[in-house]
Tab-separated table of C-alpha atoms in Angstrom:
chain	number	residue	atom	x	y	z
A	1	MET	CA	106.491	71.313	59.926
A	2	ALA	CA	107.062	67.795	61.663
A	3	LEU	CA	110.313	67.370	63.576
A	4	MET	CA	112.900	65.151	61.935
A	5	GLU	CA	114.490	62.268	63.912
A	6	PRO	CA	117.665	63.863	65.246
A	7	PRO	CA	120.848	62.279	63.964
A	8	ALA	CA	122.988	60.503	66.362
A	9	ILE	CA	125.353	63.305	67.396
A	10	PRO	CA	128.295	62.639	69.831
A	11	VAL	CA	128.536	64.756	72.874
A	12	ARG	CA	131.319	66.381	75.006
A	13	LYS	CA	131.116	66.440	78.717
A	14	ALA	CA	132.441	69.025	80.984
A	15	HIS	CA	133.735	68.689	84.557
A	16	ASP	CA	130.329	69.844	85.905
A	17	GLY	CA	128.212	67.408	84.022
A	18	LEU	CA	127.231	69.618	81.126
A	19	GLU	CA	126.992	67.734	77.831
A	20	LEU	CA	127.121	69.453	74.588
A	21	PRO	CA	126.436	68.046	71.119
A	22	VAL	CA	129.609	68.210	69.059
A	23	ILE	CA	127.704	70.369	66.357
A	24	GLY	CA	125.729	73.374	67.438
A	25	PHE	CA	124.020	76.136	65.623
A	26	GLY	CA	125.658	79.620	65.406
A	27	THR	CA	123.413	82.726	65.315
A	28	TYR	CA	125.715	85.654	64.694
A	29	LYS	CA	123.915	87.970	62.336
A	30	VAL	CA	120.776	85.700	62.522
A	31	ASN	CA	118.196	88.418	63.076
A	32	GLY	CA	114.653	89.374	62.612
A	33	PHE	CA	111.754	86.922	61.615
A	34	ALA	CA	114.026	85.345	59.063
A	35	GLY	CA	116.279	84.519	61.980
A	36	VAL	CA	113.350	82.986	63.975
A	37	ASP	CA	112.477	80.878	60.883
A	38	ALA	CA	116.169	79.782	60.428
A	39	ILE	CA	116.496	78.682	64.123
A	40	LYS	CA	113.215	76.871	64.066
A	41	SER	CA	114.360	75.088	60.953
A	42	ALA	CA	117.700	74.133	62.687
A	43	LEU	CA	115.879	72.719	65.616
A	44	GLU	CA	113.483	70.726	63.362
A	45	VAL	CA	116.439	69.069	61.568
A	46	GLY	CA	118.089	68.069	64.760
A	47	TYR	CA	120.274	70.878	66.340
A	48	ARG	CA	119.945	71.021	70.056
A	49	LEU	CA	122.591	73.664	70.844
A	50	VAL	CA	121.890	77.252	69.922
A	51	ASP	CA	124.591	79.846	70.503
A	52	SER	CA	123.830	83.473	70.866
A	53	ALA	CA	125.158	86.584	72.667
A	54	PHE	CA	123.941	89.947	74.177
A	55	ASN	CA	126.005	91.793	71.507
A	56	TYR	CA	124.499	89.705	68.652
A	57	GLU	CA	121.229	91.670	69.390
A	58	ASN	CA	119.159	88.546	68.626
A	59	GLU	CA	118.492	87.048	72.106
A	60	GLY	CA	114.694	87.867	71.499
A	61	VAL	CA	114.824	86.093	68.126
A	62	VAL	CA	116.455	83.037	69.791
A	63	GLY	CA	113.975	82.953	72.538
A	64	LYS	CA	110.987	83.336	70.303
A	65	ALA	CA	112.305	80.565	68.028
A	66	ILE	CA	112.724	78.216	71.015
A	67	ARG	CA	109.330	79.096	72.410
A	68	GLU	CA	107.649	78.449	69.096
A	69	SER	CA	109.629	75.195	68.390
A	70	ASP	CA	107.977	71.794	68.752
A	71	VAL	CA	111.220	70.692	70.481
A	72	PRO	CA	110.781	70.364	74.228
A	73	ARG	CA	112.570	73.277	76.101
A	74	GLU	CA	114.478	70.895	78.232
A	75	ASP	CA	116.023	69.170	75.122
A	76	ILE	CA	117.493	72.589	73.898
A	77	ILE	CA	120.791	73.986	75.198
A	78	VAL	CA	120.665	77.780	74.660
A	79	THR	CA	123.853	79.835	75.163
A	80	SER	CA	124.343	83.668	75.618
A	81	LYS	CA	127.251	85.805	76.452
A	82	LEU	CA	128.115	88.846	78.595
A	83	PRO	CA	129.553	91.921	76.653
A	84	GLY	CA	132.760	93.619	77.595
A	85	ARG	CA	131.088	96.874	78.581
A	86	HIS	CA	129.315	95.089	81.420
A	87	HIS	CA	131.979	93.357	83.354
A	88	GLN	CA	131.551	95.464	86.514
A	89	TYR	CA	129.635	93.139	89.025
A	90	ASP	CA	126.334	94.947	89.307
A	91	GLN	CA	126.183	95.584	85.659
A	92	ALA	CA	126.938	91.972	84.873
A	93	ARG	CA	124.164	90.704	87.074
A	94	ALA	CA	121.700	93.145	85.525
A	95	THR	CA	122.902	92.150	81.907
A	96	ILE	CA	122.483	88.421	82.760
A	97	GLU	CA	118.911	89.051	84.031
A	98	GLU	CA	118.263	91.156	80.902
A	99	SER	CA	119.368	88.216	78.688
A	100	VAL	CA	116.973	85.916	80.374
A	101	ALA	CA	114.138	88.393	80.133
A	102	ARG	CA	114.920	89.173	76.398
A	103	MET	CA	114.715	85.435	75.594
A	104	GLY	CA	111.422	85.132	77.507
A	105	LEU	CA	112.710	81.913	78.995
A	106	ASP	CA	112.894	80.913	82.695
A	107	TYR	CA	116.622	80.321	82.431
A	108	ILE	CA	119.567	80.149	80.054
A	109	ASP	CA	121.409	76.931	79.898
A	110	LEU	CA	124.954	78.207	79.296
A	111	TYR	CA	126.175	81.716	79.869
A	112	LEU	CA	129.712	82.840	78.945
A	113	ILE	CA	131.916	85.967	79.431
A	114	HIS	CA	132.354	87.000	75.774
A	115	TRP	CA	135.977	88.383	75.957
A	116	PRO	CA	138.395	88.929	78.950
A	117	ASN	CA	139.008	92.520	78.093
A	118	PRO	CA	142.332	92.381	80.150
A	119	SER	CA	143.077	96.076	80.208
A	120	GLN	CA	139.798	96.578	82.136
A	121	GLY	CA	140.944	94.227	84.750
A	122	GLN	CA	137.163	93.310	85.746
A	123	PHE	CA	136.792	89.834	84.258
A	124	VAL	CA	137.162	88.234	87.694
A	125	GLU	CA	134.191	90.185	89.090
A	126	ALA	CA	132.180	89.485	85.969
A	127	TRP	CA	132.774	85.624	86.667
A	128	GLN	CA	131.746	86.147	90.280
A	129	ALA	CA	128.424	87.574	88.824
A	130	LEU	CA	128.042	84.564	86.578
A	131	VAL	CA	128.758	82.190	89.550
A	132	ASP	CA	126.126	84.010	91.720
A	133	ALA	CA	123.578	83.892	88.717
A	134	GLN	CA	124.195	80.112	88.542
A	135	ARG	CA	123.583	79.695	92.289
A	136	GLN	CA	120.424	81.733	91.856
A	137	GLY	CA	119.296	79.328	88.999
A	138	ILE	CA	118.792	81.660	86.118
A	139	VAL	CA	121.686	80.144	84.328
A	140	LYS	CA	122.523	76.514	84.594
A	141	HIS	CA	126.135	76.408	83.445
A	142	ILE	CA	128.796	79.018	83.033
A	143	GLY	CA	131.869	79.410	80.983
A	144	VAL	CA	133.987	81.944	79.159
A	145	SER	CA	134.872	82.748	75.531
A	146	ASN	CA	138.339	83.773	74.206
A	147	PHE	CA	139.998	83.327	77.458
A	148	LEU	CA	143.657	82.247	77.653
A	149	PRO	CA	144.935	79.744	80.277
A	150	GLY	CA	146.294	82.602	82.436
A	151	HIS	CA	142.844	84.299	82.501
A	152	ILE	CA	141.152	81.124	83.447
A	153	ASP	CA	143.769	80.382	86.209
A	154	LEU	CA	142.724	83.772	87.775
A	155	LEU	CA	139.125	82.889	87.746
A	156	ILE	CA	139.748	79.569	89.432
A	157	ARG	CA	142.056	81.074	92.036
A	158	ALA	CA	139.599	83.937	92.904
A	159	THR	CA	136.360	81.803	93.020
A	160	GLY	CA	137.171	78.141	93.084
A	161	VAL	CA	134.778	77.669	90.063
A	162	THR	CA	136.166	76.336	86.893
A	163	PRO	CA	134.357	77.278	83.591
A	164	ALA	CA	132.499	74.506	81.934
A	165	VAL	CA	133.292	75.860	78.452
A	166	ASN	CA	135.695	77.941	76.678
A	167	GLN	CA	134.557	79.203	73.260
A	168	VAL	CA	137.494	80.284	70.999
A	169	GLU	CA	138.349	80.836	67.410
A	170	LEU	CA	139.377	77.359	66.127
A	171	HIS	CA	139.722	76.055	62.637
A	172	PRO	CA	142.281	74.188	60.525
A	173	PHE	CA	144.239	77.380	59.899
A	174	PHE	CA	144.298	78.144	63.706
A	175	GLN	CA	144.170	74.926	65.739
A	176	GLN	CA	144.780	76.278	69.266
A	177	ASN	CA	146.724	73.048	70.339
A	178	GLU	CA	147.975	74.522	73.693
A	179	GLN	CA	144.667	76.118	74.563
A	180	ARG	CA	142.744	72.721	73.864
A	181	ALA	CA	145.225	70.811	75.982
A	182	TYR	CA	144.750	73.240	78.950
A	183	ASP	CA	140.970	73.067	78.602
A	184	ASP	CA	141.096	69.257	78.374
A	185	ALA	CA	143.302	69.060	81.544
A	186	HIS	CA	140.698	71.186	83.387
A	187	GLY	CA	137.551	69.375	82.251
A	188	ILE	CA	136.603	72.453	80.087
A	189	ILE	CA	134.758	71.755	76.802
A	190	THR	CA	136.632	73.678	73.934
A	191	GLU	CA	133.856	75.170	71.684
A	192	ALA	CA	134.819	76.645	68.124
A	193	TRP	CA	133.549	79.782	66.844
A	194	SER	CA	134.257	80.543	63.209
A	195	PRO	CA	134.879	76.681	62.770
A	196	LEU	CA	135.236	77.170	59.028
A	197	GLY	CA	137.593	80.093	59.321
A	198	ARG	CA	137.462	82.428	56.260
A	199	ALA	CA	135.032	79.879	54.819
A	200	ASN	CA	135.557	80.947	51.037
A	201	GLN	CA	139.404	80.726	51.317
A	202	MET	CA	139.334	77.417	53.322
A	203	LEU	CA	136.790	75.767	51.245
A	204	ARG	CA	139.246	76.292	48.155
A	205	ASP	CA	142.176	75.068	49.968
A	206	PRO	CA	143.760	72.422	47.694
A	207	ASP	CA	144.322	69.907	50.541
A	208	ILE	CA	140.855	70.337	51.987
A	209	VAL	CA	139.401	69.852	48.410
A	210	ARG	CA	141.574	66.758	47.873
A	211	ILE	CA	140.474	65.260	51.170
A	212	ALA	CA	136.823	65.948	50.257
A	213	GLU	CA	137.180	64.353	46.903
A	214	LYS	CA	138.705	61.320	48.311
A	215	HIS	CA	135.806	60.757	50.726
A	216	GLY	CA	133.148	61.869	48.327
A	217	VAL	CA	131.833	64.675	50.576
A	218	SER	CA	132.055	68.465	50.508
A	219	PRO	CA	134.929	70.601	51.906
A	220	VAL	CA	132.467	71.789	54.648
A	221	ALA	CA	131.854	68.188	55.803
A	222	VAL	CA	135.672	67.576	55.844
A	223	ILE	CA	136.269	70.573	58.087
A	224	LEU	CA	133.386	69.786	60.475
A	225	ARG	CA	134.313	66.153	60.605
A	226	TRP	CA	137.956	67.254	61.514
A	227	HIS	CA	136.441	69.163	64.539
A	228	VAL	CA	134.459	66.041	65.565
A	229	GLN	CA	137.616	63.903	65.477
A	230	LEU	CA	139.721	66.716	67.157
A	231	GLY	CA	137.404	66.626	70.143
A	232	ASP	CA	135.858	70.088	70.261
A	233	VAL	CA	132.386	71.381	69.644
A	234	ALA	CA	131.722	73.405	66.429
A	235	ILE	CA	129.032	75.908	65.813
A	236	PRO	CA	128.565	76.532	62.161
A	237	LYS	CA	125.841	78.820	60.977
A	238	SER	CA	123.509	78.501	58.025
A	239	MET	CA	120.201	80.048	57.057
A	240	ASN	CA	119.528	77.347	54.633
A	241	ARG	CA	117.636	74.133	55.734
A	242	GLU	CA	119.478	71.798	53.356
A	243	ARG	CA	122.939	73.177	54.504
A	244	GLN	CA	121.817	72.885	58.118
A	245	ARG	CA	120.864	69.241	57.643
A	246	ALA	CA	124.187	68.643	55.882
A	247	ASN	CA	126.167	70.183	58.593
A	248	LEU	CA	124.894	67.437	60.981
A	249	ASP	CA	125.401	64.552	58.578
A	250	LEU	CA	129.019	63.773	59.504
A	251	THR	CA	128.749	60.068	60.580
A	252	GLY	CA	128.916	58.400	57.116
A	253	PHE	CA	132.719	58.904	56.825
A	254	GLU	CA	135.904	59.321	58.874
A	255	LEU	CA	139.129	61.082	58.223
A	256	ASP	CA	142.071	58.829	58.322
A	257	ASP	CA	145.527	59.375	60.077
A	258	GLN	CA	146.892	60.960	56.885
A	259	ASP	CA	144.013	63.204	56.495
A	260	MET	CA	144.483	64.348	60.049
A	261	ARG	CA	148.193	64.867	59.533
A	262	ASP	CA	147.612	66.857	56.406
A	263	ILE	CA	145.105	69.184	58.193
A	264	ALA	CA	147.394	69.387	61.182
A	265	ALA	CA	150.056	70.856	58.839
A	266	MET	CA	147.825	73.684	57.925
A	267	ASP	CA	148.007	75.317	61.504
A	268	ASN	CA	149.372	78.781	61.935
A	269	PRO	CA	149.851	79.901	65.514
A	270	GLU	CA	149.009	83.550	64.312
A	271	GLY	CA	146.127	82.411	62.167
A	272	TYR	CA	143.474	84.608	63.775
A	273	THR	CA	140.905	85.243	61.023
A	274	PHE	CA	140.200	88.758	62.349
A	275	GLY	CA	143.329	89.536	64.287
A	276	GLN	CA	141.398	89.224	67.585
A	277	ASN	CA	144.106	88.240	69.921
A	278	PRO	CA	142.666	87.824	73.522
A	279	HIS	CA	145.946	89.281	74.976
A	280	TRP	CA	144.794	92.748	73.796
A	281	HIS	CA	141.495	92.588	71.882
A	282	GLU	CA	138.839	94.531	73.641
A	283	GLU	CA	135.139	94.059	73.151
A	284	ASP	CA	132.450	96.844	73.751
C-alpha cells in the first residue's frame, strides 16, 4: 500500500539533540504477524516513532515491520527497553545486543531502562551499560522509564550522562507535574505511556466528553491534544488503521485555557492506573 503524506507533527527535542514526534506508536501486546501488519500500517499513515521493549516479546515483530516498510529506516525512531532482571552490567550489555539482533537492525535509535527496581540497587550499572552501548554505536540515544528525580540524579552523578527521555505513566488522571518539571529542567523529554489511562473510564468522563462535544472531536482526540499542549510525547496504541490515522489528526483544533484548567483539575497524585509506583514497583 502506498505511503500517505505524513501529517505535520510537532517534535520535542532533548538536550542531546534527539527529536521525537509528539505522537508515537505503542506496541505493548502487539505481537505476531497481525502485529507486523499493524506496525506497517502505522508507518504508512505517518507514525515515525515506534515503542517496544524486551519484555513485550515483540522486538522481532517490530524489526520485521520496519524492514518490510517502505518508510526509509533513517526516518523511523525505534525504541526498546532493558528488563529489570538484566540490570547487572554484563547481562545488560548482552541484553542490549540481543535486542538489536532480535530486531534484525544495525542499531536501535532509543534504548531505555524499563524500571529502576530500586531494591536491587543495580540501575546505575545498567545505565553504564547503556552509556557504553551508545559509545559503541549500537544504540543512538539512551534514556529511562519510570525513573523518579532521585534515581536520575544518581545516574548523572555516577556517569555524567543525562538521559534523553524519561517514559512514565502520564494521563489526565495522573499528570506528573513535579516529574515533568524536573525533566524539563534537565532537557529530558517526558514520554507518556498509558496516555489514555484506563481508556474506557477516561473516555466516559463527563468533563472529557463535554470538551470533546464542544470541539466536535472524539474524547480520544481531546486527551491526545492535551498531551500535545502539555508538552510531552504520547504513545497510544491501536491495531485499527482508521484509529491510527485519527490519533495523528490533532492539528485541526486547540484546547482553550478553560479546557486545560478543567483537565488540570482531574489530576490525582496517586492516580497510578495499575498501582505501579517506582518507589517500590519491581519488574522482572
